[in-house]
Coordinates of C-alpha atoms in Angstrom, one line a residue:
X35 CA 77.3 20.0 13.0
X36 CA 74.0 20.4 11.3
X37 CA 71.0 22.5 12.3
X38 CA 67.4 21.7 11.3
X39 CA 64.7 24.3 11.6
X40 CA 61.1 24.5 10.5
X41 CA 59.2 27.4 9.1
X42 CA 55.8 28.3 10.4
X43 CA 54.4 26.5 7.3
X44 CA 56.2 23.3 8.4
X45 CA 59.0 23.2 5.8
X46 CA 62.2 21.8 7.2
X47 CA 65.5 23.5 6.5
X48 CA 68.9 21.9 7.0
X49 CA 72.1 23.8 7.3
X50 CA 75.7 23.1 8.4
X51 CA 76.6 25.4 11.3
X52 CA 79.4 25.7 13.9
X53 CA 77.8 26.4 17.3
X54 CA 79.8 28.1 20.0
X55 CA 79.3 26.4 23.4
X56 CA 79.9 28.6 26.5
X57 CA 81.5 25.8 28.5
X58 CA 78.1 24.3 29.4
X59 CA 76.5 21.6 27.3
X60 CA 73.1 23.1 27.6
X61 CA 73.7 26.6 26.1
X62 CA 75.3 27.6 22.8
X63 CA 75.3 30.3 20.2
X64 CA 74.6 30.0 16.5
X65 CA 75.7 32.6 14.0
X66 CA 73.6 32.2 10.8
X67 CA 74.2 34.6 8.0
X68 CA 71.7 37.5 7.6
X69 CA 69.1 36.6 5.0
X70 CA 69.5 32.8 5.4
X71 CA 66.5 30.5 5.7
X72 CA 67.9 29.2 9.0
X73 CA 67.9 32.7 10.5
X74 CA 64.3 33.4 9.2
X75 CA 63.1 30.1 10.7
X76 CA 64.8 30.8 14.1
X77 CA 63.3 34.3 14.2
X78 CA 59.8 32.9 13.3
X79 CA 59.7 29.7 15.5
X80 CA 62.5 30.3 18.0
X81 CA 63.4 26.6 18.1
X82 CA 65.4 23.9 16.2
X83 CA 67.6 20.8 16.5
X84 CA 71.4 20.7 16.5
X85 CA 72.9 17.4 15.3
X86 CA 76.4 15.9 15.7
X87 CA 76.8 13.7 12.7
X88 CA 79.7 12.1 10.8
X89 CA 77.8 12.1 7.5
X90 CA 80.1 14.3 5.4
X91 CA 78.0 13.8 2.2
X92 CA 75.2 15.5 4.1
X93 CA 77.4 18.6 4.8
X94 CA 78.4 18.8 1.1
X95 CA 74.9 18.4 -0.2
X96 CA 73.5 20.9 2.2
X97 CA 76.0 23.6 1.1
X98 CA 75.5 22.9 -2.6
X99 CA 71.7 22.8 -2.4
X100 CA 71.5 19.2 -3.5
X101 CA 69.3 17.9 -0.7
X102 CA 66.5 16.6 -2.9
X103 CA 65.0 14.6 -1.3
X104 CA 65.8 15.6 2.2
X105 CA 67.3 12.8 4.4
X106 CA 65.1 10.7 6.6
X107 CA 63.9 12.3 9.9
X108 CA 62.2 11.4 13.1
X109 CA 60.0 13.9 15.0
X110 CA 61.6 15.8 17.8
X111 CA 59.9 15.4 21.2
X112 CA 60.4 18.8 22.9
X113 CA 60.3 21.2 19.9
X114 CA 58.3 21.3 16.7
X115 CA 61.1 20.0 14.5
X116 CA 62.9 17.0 13.1
X117 CA 65.9 14.9 14.1
X118 CA 68.1 13.4 11.4
X119 CA 67.5 9.6 11.4
X120 CA 71.2 9.0 10.8
X121 CA 72.7 11.3 13.5
X122 CA 75.0 10.5 16.3
X123 CA 73.7 13.0 18.9
X124 CA 71.0 15.7 18.8
X125 CA 70.1 18.7 20.9
X126 CA 66.6 20.1 20.7
X127 CA 66.8 23.8 21.6
X128 CA 64.8 27.0 22.1
X129 CA 66.1 30.4 21.2
X130 CA 66.5 32.6 24.2
X131 CA 67.9 35.8 22.6
X132 CA 68.6 37.1 19.1
X133 CA 71.2 39.8 18.6
X134 CA 70.8 41.2 15.0
X135 CA 73.7 42.0 12.9
X136 CA 74.2 43.1 9.3
X137 CA 76.3 40.0 8.5
X138 CA 76.0 37.2 11.0
X139 CA 73.3 37.3 13.7
X140 CA 74.1 35.9 17.2
X141 CA 71.3 33.5 18.2
X142 CA 71.5 32.3 21.8
X143 CA 70.1 28.8 22.4
X144 CA 69.2 26.7 25.4
X145 CA 69.1 22.9 25.1
X146 CA 65.9 21.4 26.4
X147 CA 66.2 17.8 25.3
X148 CA 69.1 15.8 23.9
X149 CA 69.7 12.2 22.9
X150 CA 72.1 9.7 21.3
X151 CA 71.5 7.3 18.5
X152 CA 75.0 5.9 17.9
X153 CA 78.7 6.6 18.4
X154 CA 80.5 9.4 16.6
X155 CA 83.0 7.8 14.2
X156 CA 85.1 10.9 13.7
X157 CA 86.7 12.1 10.5
X158 CA 89.7 10.9 8.6
X159 CA 91.7 13.4 6.7
X160 CA 89.6 13.0 3.5
X161 CA 86.3 13.5 5.3
X162 CA 87.7 16.6 7.1
X163 CA 88.7 18.0 3.7
X164 CA 85.2 17.5 2.4
X165 CA 83.9 19.5 5.3
X166 CA 86.5 22.2 4.8
X167 CA 85.6 22.4 1.1
X168 CA 81.9 22.7 2.0
X169 CA 82.7 25.6 4.4
X170 CA 84.9 27.2 1.7
X171 CA 82.0 27.0 -0.8
X172 CA 79.9 29.2 1.5
X173 CA 82.6 31.9 1.3
X174 CA 82.5 32.6 -2.4
X175 CA 80.9 36.1 -1.9
X176 CA 83.9 37.5 0.0
X177 CA 87.0 35.4 -0.8
X178 CA 89.1 35.8 -4.0
X179 CA 88.4 33.1 -6.6
X180 CA 92.1 32.3 -6.9
X181 CA 92.3 31.6 -3.1
X182 CA 89.3 29.3 -3.3
X183 CA 90.5 27.3 -6.2
X184 CA 94.0 26.9 -4.6
X185 CA 92.4 25.5 -1.5
X186 CA 90.1 23.2 -3.5
X187 CA 93.2 21.8 -5.3
X188 CA 94.8 21.2 -1.9
X189 CA 91.7 19.5 -0.5
X190 CA 91.4 17.3 -3.7
X191 CA 95.0 16.1 -3.3
X192 CA 94.4 15.1 0.3
X193 CA 91.1 13.3 -0.5
X194 CA 92.8 11.4 -3.4
X195 CA 95.6 10.3 -1.1
X196 CA 93.6 9.2 1.9
X197 CA 90.2 8.2 0.4
X198 CA 86.9 8.4 2.1

């Protein structure tokens, strides 16, 4: 999933993030890293949009910082934010509680508006490996380089076999 947030100055930030739903579809928790732009925006504005998308290129580009230009957006209706134009579903949310932490802060969210643009196509093995590689790329500060490179070789093998 992808989260879009805006700073008070109106700049949009886009970040892959795995929310934790509490069994209800209207409440979830985000766990952004301390010091991230996503966390700063959520602390400032206390709102954002969560997207379900099958665009794996967007995941990879977001992690590698190659989102220039940003993808097309439409304006959200219930929060000051943006909805990805090529998303499957979206959830506009407000932050209800922030529990600070030195590593990953727990941000409790409440969905106030949701919508659907198109069906979710799912991920074949190659697309799933692109997402796994993107997640692994965010772990370079605390995983051994040898482990990361071994995983990348494994992912590359699967991607080459199954294609995108």
